[in-house]
Amino acid sequence: MNTVLVTGTNRGLGLEFCRQYARAGWRVIACCRGPEQASALKRLASDNANVQIYRLDVCDHATIDCLAEQLADTAIDQLIANAAYYGDCRGHGYGRLDYQAWRTTLETNVLGAVKVAEAFTPHLRRRAKPLIVAVSSLMGSIADNNSGGSLLYRSSKAALNAAMKSLAIDLRSAGIGVLIFHPGWVKTDMGGPDALIDAETSVAGMMKQIDVFDISQSGSFLNYDGAALPW
Ligand code: NDP
């Protein structure tokens, strides 16, 4: 059975990834940091035997290693590094920066995503066409930054892009692909109610690109609809 591991699955895009992979008949390893409160995810898992929920805080490296060990016999086809934190609170712009929030943003969005990829690379190596998907953001694009602000989030996604680009190069000889996505501006807790698209449209778009992925595209930074984005 094809298997996907997704992080940050209790809400937003992570939950929608689980819904769409479950519908496609995949085994879904749905990781979230608070399974007790994850009511929508628990409903999905009770309706779909192929969805299994695991506790995972991407900032807790020991727990990531434990889960990788627990799943040592599981081959994973795709890993979706989706969990993220938007640390730029109102009133904490330049001049009043919240450095602790910045550390949390980097811990979650950069170190967390890379650590999960690193811990599960042995599981990916056991499949023929393995893929790491980093859910990044156009706000990580330096070339596209015309409006400034959001130092914490922008710097974290720029660093995530740089790290994932290197992984794409380093893992290519092992046949492991890496795709970096901007999911669009999506109606979730993070995107807010004024966002342009819903989670279903965003995830369906990314999954379409994932479906046609070829290793020659590894290291690309793509919009959810497949358009190439500037770094
Ligand atoms: P949400 O804020 O709705 O969801 C974020 C998810 O990340 C939640 O499940 C949250 O869990 C989880 N998370 C945060 N910190 C951790 C952690 N330490 N360990 C495990 N899980 C954690 O955001 P979206 O669904 O909108 O975002 C998904 C991805 O898409 C993110 O990478 C985001 O940066 C990116 N993105 C989103 C855009 C949008 O418009 N929505 C635009 C561009 C990029 P918990 O409930 O426990 O906090």
Short mmCIF file of C-alpha atoms and ligand atoms in Angstrom, two decimals:
data_model
loop_
_atom_site.label_atom_id
_atom_site.label_comp_id
_atom_site.label_asym_id
_atom_site.label_seq_id
_atom_site.Cartn_x
_atom_site.Cartn_y
_atom_site.Cartn_z
CA MET A 1 0.00 0.00 0.00
CA ASN A 2 1.32 3.48 -0.83
CA THR A 3 2.17 5.33 2.34
CA VAL A 4 2.38 9.04 3.15
CA LEU A 5 3.51 10.74 6.36
CA VAL A 6 2.10 14.22 6.98
CA THR A 7 2.96 16.64 9.81
CA GLY A 8 0.59 19.20 11.36
CA THR A 9 -2.56 17.25 10.51
CA ASN A 10 -5.12 18.39 13.09
CA ARG A 11 -6.31 21.33 10.97
CA GLY A 12 -5.78 23.34 7.80
CA LEU A 13 -3.79 21.99 4.89
CA GLY A 14 -2.35 19.06 6.86
CA LEU A 15 -5.83 17.74 7.62
CA GLU A 16 -6.86 18.24 3.99
CA PHE A 17 -3.78 16.32 2.78
CA CYS A 18 -4.90 13.43 5.03
CA ARG A 19 -8.46 13.56 3.62
CA GLN A 20 -7.31 13.50 0.00
CA TYR A 21 -4.64 10.79 0.45
CA ALA A 22 -7.14 8.67 2.43
CA ARG A 23 -9.69 9.07 -0.37
CA ALA A 24 -7.01 7.96 -2.87
CA GLY A 25 -6.54 4.75 -0.86
CA TRP A 26 -3.14 5.55 0.68
CA ARG A 27 -2.03 4.58 4.15
CA VAL A 28 -1.81 7.92 5.97
CA ILE A 29 0.54 8.40 8.91
CA ALA A 30 -1.07 11.53 10.32
CA CYS A 31 1.20 13.30 12.78
CA CYS A 32 -0.03 16.03 15.09
CA ARG A 33 1.11 17.34 18.44
CA GLY A 34 -2.25 17.13 20.25
CA PRO A 35 -4.18 14.04 19.12
CA GLU A 36 -6.64 14.39 22.06
CA GLN A 37 -7.93 17.72 20.71
CA ALA A 38 -7.76 16.74 17.03
CA SER A 39 -11.49 16.03 16.67
CA ALA A 40 -11.76 16.38 12.86
CA LEU A 41 -8.69 14.18 12.36
CA LYS A 42 -10.02 11.59 14.80
CA ARG A 43 -13.32 11.51 12.86
CA LEU A 44 -11.36 10.96 9.63
CA ALA A 45 -9.38 8.12 11.23
CA SER A 46 -12.49 6.46 12.62
CA ASP A 47 -14.11 6.56 9.14
CA ASN A 48 -10.92 5.38 7.34
CA ALA A 49 -8.92 2.43 8.66
CA ASN A 50 -6.00 3.55 6.45
CA VAL A 51 -5.52 6.74 8.53
CA GLN A 52 -3.45 6.34 11.70
CA ILE A 53 -2.76 9.18 14.09
CA TYR A 54 0.63 9.64 15.80
CA ARG A 55 1.66 12.26 18.32
CA LEU A 56 4.46 14.42 16.93
CA ASP A 57 5.69 17.87 17.87
CA VAL A 58 8.20 18.76 15.14
CA CYS A 59 10.25 20.75 17.68
CA ASP A 60 10.75 17.63 19.82
CA HIS A 61 13.63 15.83 18.13
CA ALA A 62 13.71 12.93 20.59
CA THR A 63 10.06 12.15 19.81
CA ILE A 64 10.76 12.36 16.07
CA ASP A 65 13.57 9.80 16.50
CA CYS A 66 11.28 7.56 18.61
CA LEU A 67 8.55 7.62 15.97
CA ALA A 68 11.08 6.85 13.21
CA GLU A 69 12.25 3.89 15.30
CA GLN A 70 8.67 2.78 16.01
CA LEU A 71 7.97 2.83 12.26
CA ALA A 72 11.35 1.31 11.31
CA ASP A 73 9.67 -1.47 9.29
CA THR A 74 7.44 0.95 7.36
CA ALA A 75 8.41 2.03 3.87
CA ILE A 76 7.25 5.58 3.15
CA ASP A 77 6.59 6.88 -0.38
CA GLN A 78 5.94 10.51 0.41
CA LEU A 79 6.67 12.77 3.35
CA ILE A 80 4.76 16.03 3.59
CA ALA A 81 6.53 18.54 5.85
CA ASN A 82 3.52 20.77 6.43
CA ALA A 83 3.54 21.85 10.08
CA ALA A 84 4.44 25.49 10.57
CA TYR A 85 4.15 28.44 12.91
CA TYR A 86 3.50 32.07 11.97
CA GLY A 87 5.28 34.02 14.68
CA ASP A 88 4.82 37.59 13.44
CA CYS A 89 2.25 38.91 15.90
CA ARG A 90 0.72 42.36 15.53
CA GLY A 91 2.67 44.95 17.54
CA HIS A 92 5.89 42.95 17.35
CA GLY A 93 7.35 44.38 14.13
CA TYR A 94 10.82 45.86 13.69
CA GLY A 95 11.70 47.87 16.79
CA ARG A 96 9.70 45.51 19.03
CA LEU A 97 10.75 42.15 17.62
CA ASP A 98 9.87 39.08 19.70
CA TYR A 99 13.08 37.05 19.50
CA GLN A 100 11.64 34.11 21.40
CA ALA A 101 8.82 33.88 18.84
CA TRP A 102 11.47 34.08 16.11
CA ARG A 103 13.33 31.12 17.66
CA THR A 104 10.08 29.13 17.79
CA THR A 105 9.33 30.02 14.17
CA LEU A 106 12.77 28.81 13.02
CA GLU A 107 12.62 25.71 15.27
CA THR A 108 9.26 24.73 13.80
CA ASN A 109 9.45 25.77 10.16
CA VAL A 110 13.11 25.02 9.40
CA LEU A 111 14.70 22.66 11.93
CA GLY A 112 11.44 20.74 12.45
CA ALA A 113 10.87 20.12 8.75
CA VAL A 114 14.49 19.10 8.10
CA LYS A 115 14.67 16.89 11.20
CA VAL A 116 11.52 14.99 10.18
CA ALA A 117 12.95 14.54 6.66
CA GLU A 118 16.27 13.35 8.08
CA ALA A 119 14.72 10.89 10.54
CA PHE A 120 12.50 9.34 7.87
CA THR A 121 14.99 9.24 5.00
CA PRO A 122 15.75 5.53 5.74
CA HIS A 123 12.01 4.80 5.37
CA LEU A 124 11.91 6.72 2.07
CA ARG A 125 14.95 4.86 0.75
CA ARG A 126 12.90 1.66 0.83
CA ARG A 127 10.58 2.87 -1.96
CA ALA A 128 11.18 3.18 -5.71
CA LYS A 129 10.07 6.82 -6.23
CA PRO A 130 10.25 8.52 -2.83
CA LEU A 131 9.44 12.20 -2.43
CA ILE A 132 9.83 14.82 0.27
CA VAL A 133 7.34 17.69 -0.06
CA ALA A 134 8.08 20.90 1.83
CA VAL A 135 5.03 23.11 2.27
CA SER A 136 6.78 26.47 2.16
CA SER A 137 5.47 29.88 1.16
CA LEU A 138 5.96 32.56 -1.45
CA MET A 139 6.74 34.73 1.59
CA GLY A 140 10.04 32.84 1.68
CA SER A 141 10.92 34.21 -1.75
CA ILE A 142 13.48 37.02 -1.54
CA ALA A 143 12.88 37.98 -5.18
CA ASP A 144 9.13 38.32 -4.58
CA ASN A 145 9.39 40.39 -1.41
CA ASN A 146 7.96 43.77 -2.37
CA SER A 147 6.04 44.51 0.79
CA GLY A 148 8.53 43.84 3.62
CA GLY A 149 7.47 42.91 7.14
CA SER A 150 6.89 39.42 8.60
CA LEU A 151 10.61 39.01 9.34
CA LEU A 152 10.12 35.88 11.42
CA TYR A 153 8.01 33.94 8.96
CA ARG A 154 9.75 35.17 5.81
CA SER A 155 13.20 34.30 7.13
CA SER A 156 12.02 30.85 8.22
CA LYS A 157 10.54 29.99 4.84
CA ALA A 158 13.60 31.38 2.98
CA ALA A 159 15.79 29.14 5.17
CA LEU A 160 13.46 26.18 4.59
CA ASN A 161 13.73 26.73 0.83
CA ALA A 162 17.55 26.88 1.02
CA ALA A 163 17.73 23.72 3.13
CA MET A 164 15.29 21.77 0.95
CA LYS A 165 17.11 22.83 -2.23
CA SER A 166 20.31 21.36 -0.76
CA LEU A 167 18.49 18.17 0.23
CA ALA A 168 17.21 17.87 -3.34
CA ILE A 169 20.79 17.92 -4.59
CA ASP A 170 22.20 15.71 -1.84
CA LEU A 171 19.47 13.03 -2.05
CA ARG A 172 19.22 12.87 -5.81
CA SER A 173 21.76 10.07 -6.15
CA ALA A 174 19.60 8.02 -3.73
CA GLY A 175 16.60 8.66 -6.01
CA ILE A 176 14.79 10.72 -3.36
CA GLY A 177 13.02 13.75 -4.82
CA VAL A 178 12.22 17.04 -3.10
CA LEU A 179 9.46 19.48 -4.08
CA ILE A 180 8.95 22.87 -2.44
CA PHE A 181 5.44 24.36 -2.67
CA HIS A 182 3.67 27.62 -2.13
CA PRO A 183 0.16 26.35 -1.39
CA GLY A 184 -1.50 29.59 -2.49
CA TRP A 185 -3.22 31.99 -0.10
CA VAL A 186 -5.53 29.52 1.57
CA LYS A 187 -8.53 29.88 3.92
CA THR A 188 -7.15 28.23 7.07
CA ASP A 189 -6.42 29.54 10.57
CA MET A 190 -3.10 30.83 9.19
CA GLY A 191 -4.41 32.19 5.88
CA GLY A 192 -7.54 33.77 7.41
CA PRO A 193 -11.06 34.16 5.99
CA ASP A 194 -10.09 36.61 3.21
CA ALA A 195 -7.71 34.15 1.53
CA LEU A 196 -8.25 33.41 -2.14
CA ILE A 197 -8.70 29.63 -2.25
CA ASP A 198 -9.92 26.82 0.00
CA ALA A 199 -7.78 24.01 1.38
CA GLU A 200 -9.39 21.46 -0.94
CA THR A 201 -8.34 23.40 -4.07
CA SER A 202 -4.81 23.99 -2.74
CA VAL A 203 -4.16 20.38 -1.78
CA ALA A 204 -5.76 18.99 -4.96
CA GLY A 205 -3.44 21.26 -6.96
CA MET A 206 -0.32 20.17 -5.06
CA MET A 207 -1.28 16.50 -5.31
CA LYS A 208 -1.69 16.86 -9.07
CA GLN A 209 1.91 18.13 -9.27
CA ILE A 210 3.10 15.37 -6.93
CA ASP A 211 1.40 12.76 -9.13
CA VAL A 212 3.33 13.81 -12.23
CA PHE A 213 6.61 14.45 -10.36
CA ASP A 214 9.77 13.26 -12.04
CA ILE A 215 13.19 13.28 -10.35
CA SER A 216 14.44 15.74 -13.01
CA GLN A 217 12.17 18.35 -11.31
CA SER A 218 13.65 17.76 -7.87
CA GLY A 219 14.49 20.99 -6.04
CA SER A 220 11.79 23.03 -7.82
CA PHE A 221 9.87 25.76 -6.03
CA LEU A 222 6.31 25.58 -7.36
CA ASN A 223 2.97 27.26 -6.87
CA TYR A 224 0.14 24.85 -5.98
CA ASP A 225 -0.95 24.97 -9.63
CA GLY A 226 2.50 23.96 -10.90
CA ALA A 227 3.82 27.39 -11.95
CA ALA A 228 7.55 27.87 -11.20
CA LEU A 229 8.23 30.52 -8.54
CA PRO A 230 11.20 32.89 -8.08
CA TRP A 231 13.61 32.22 -5.21
P1 NDP B 1 -2.58 26.35 10.16
O1 NDP B 1 -2.10 27.42 11.08
O2 NDP B 1 -4.03 26.22 9.89
O3 NDP B 1 -2.01 24.93 10.63
C1 NDP B 1 -0.70 24.81 11.06
C2 NDP B 1 -0.48 23.37 11.49
O4 NDP B 1 0.87 23.24 11.93
C3 NDP B 1 -1.39 22.97 12.66
O5 NDP B 1 -1.78 21.63 12.51
C4 NDP B 1 -0.44 23.11 13.85
O6 NDP B 1 -0.77 22.30 14.96
C5 NDP B 1 0.84 22.60 13.20
N1 NDP B 1 2.00 22.91 14.02
C6 NDP B 1 2.48 24.10 14.41
N2 NDP B 1 3.57 23.93 15.19
C7 NDP B 1 3.77 22.59 15.29
C8 NDP B 1 4.71 21.78 15.94
N3 NDP B 1 5.70 22.31 16.70
N4 NDP B 1 4.63 20.43 15.81
C9 NDP B 1 3.65 19.88 15.07
N5 NDP B 1 2.71 20.58 14.44
C10 NDP B 1 2.77 21.94 14.56
O7 NDP B 1 -1.79 26.60 8.80
P2 NDP B 1 -2.04 26.11 7.30
O8 NDP B 1 -2.74 24.82 7.28
O9 NDP B 1 -2.57 27.26 6.53
O10 NDP B 1 -0.52 25.93 6.84
C11 NDP B 1 0.02 24.71 6.39
C12 NDP B 1 1.32 25.02 5.68
O11 NDP B 1 1.07 25.90 4.58
C13 NDP B 1 2.34 25.73 6.57
O12 NDP B 1 3.63 25.26 6.27
C14 NDP B 1 2.20 27.19 6.15
O13 NDP B 1 3.38 27.92 6.40
C15 NDP B 1 1.94 27.02 4.66
N6 NDP B 1 1.31 28.17 4.02
C16 NDP B 1 0.01 28.49 4.28
C17 NDP B 1 -0.58 29.56 3.62
C18 NDP B 1 -2.00 29.93 3.81
O14 NDP B 1 -2.46 30.89 3.15
N7 NDP B 1 -2.78 29.23 4.63
C19 NDP B 1 0.18 30.38 2.66
C20 NDP B 1 1.55 29.94 2.47
C21 NDP B 1 2.06 28.87 3.12
P3 NDP B 1 -1.40 22.92 16.33
O15 NDP B 1 -2.88 23.01 16.11
O16 NDP B 1 -1.00 21.92 17.36
O17 NDP B 1 -0.78 24.27 16.51
#
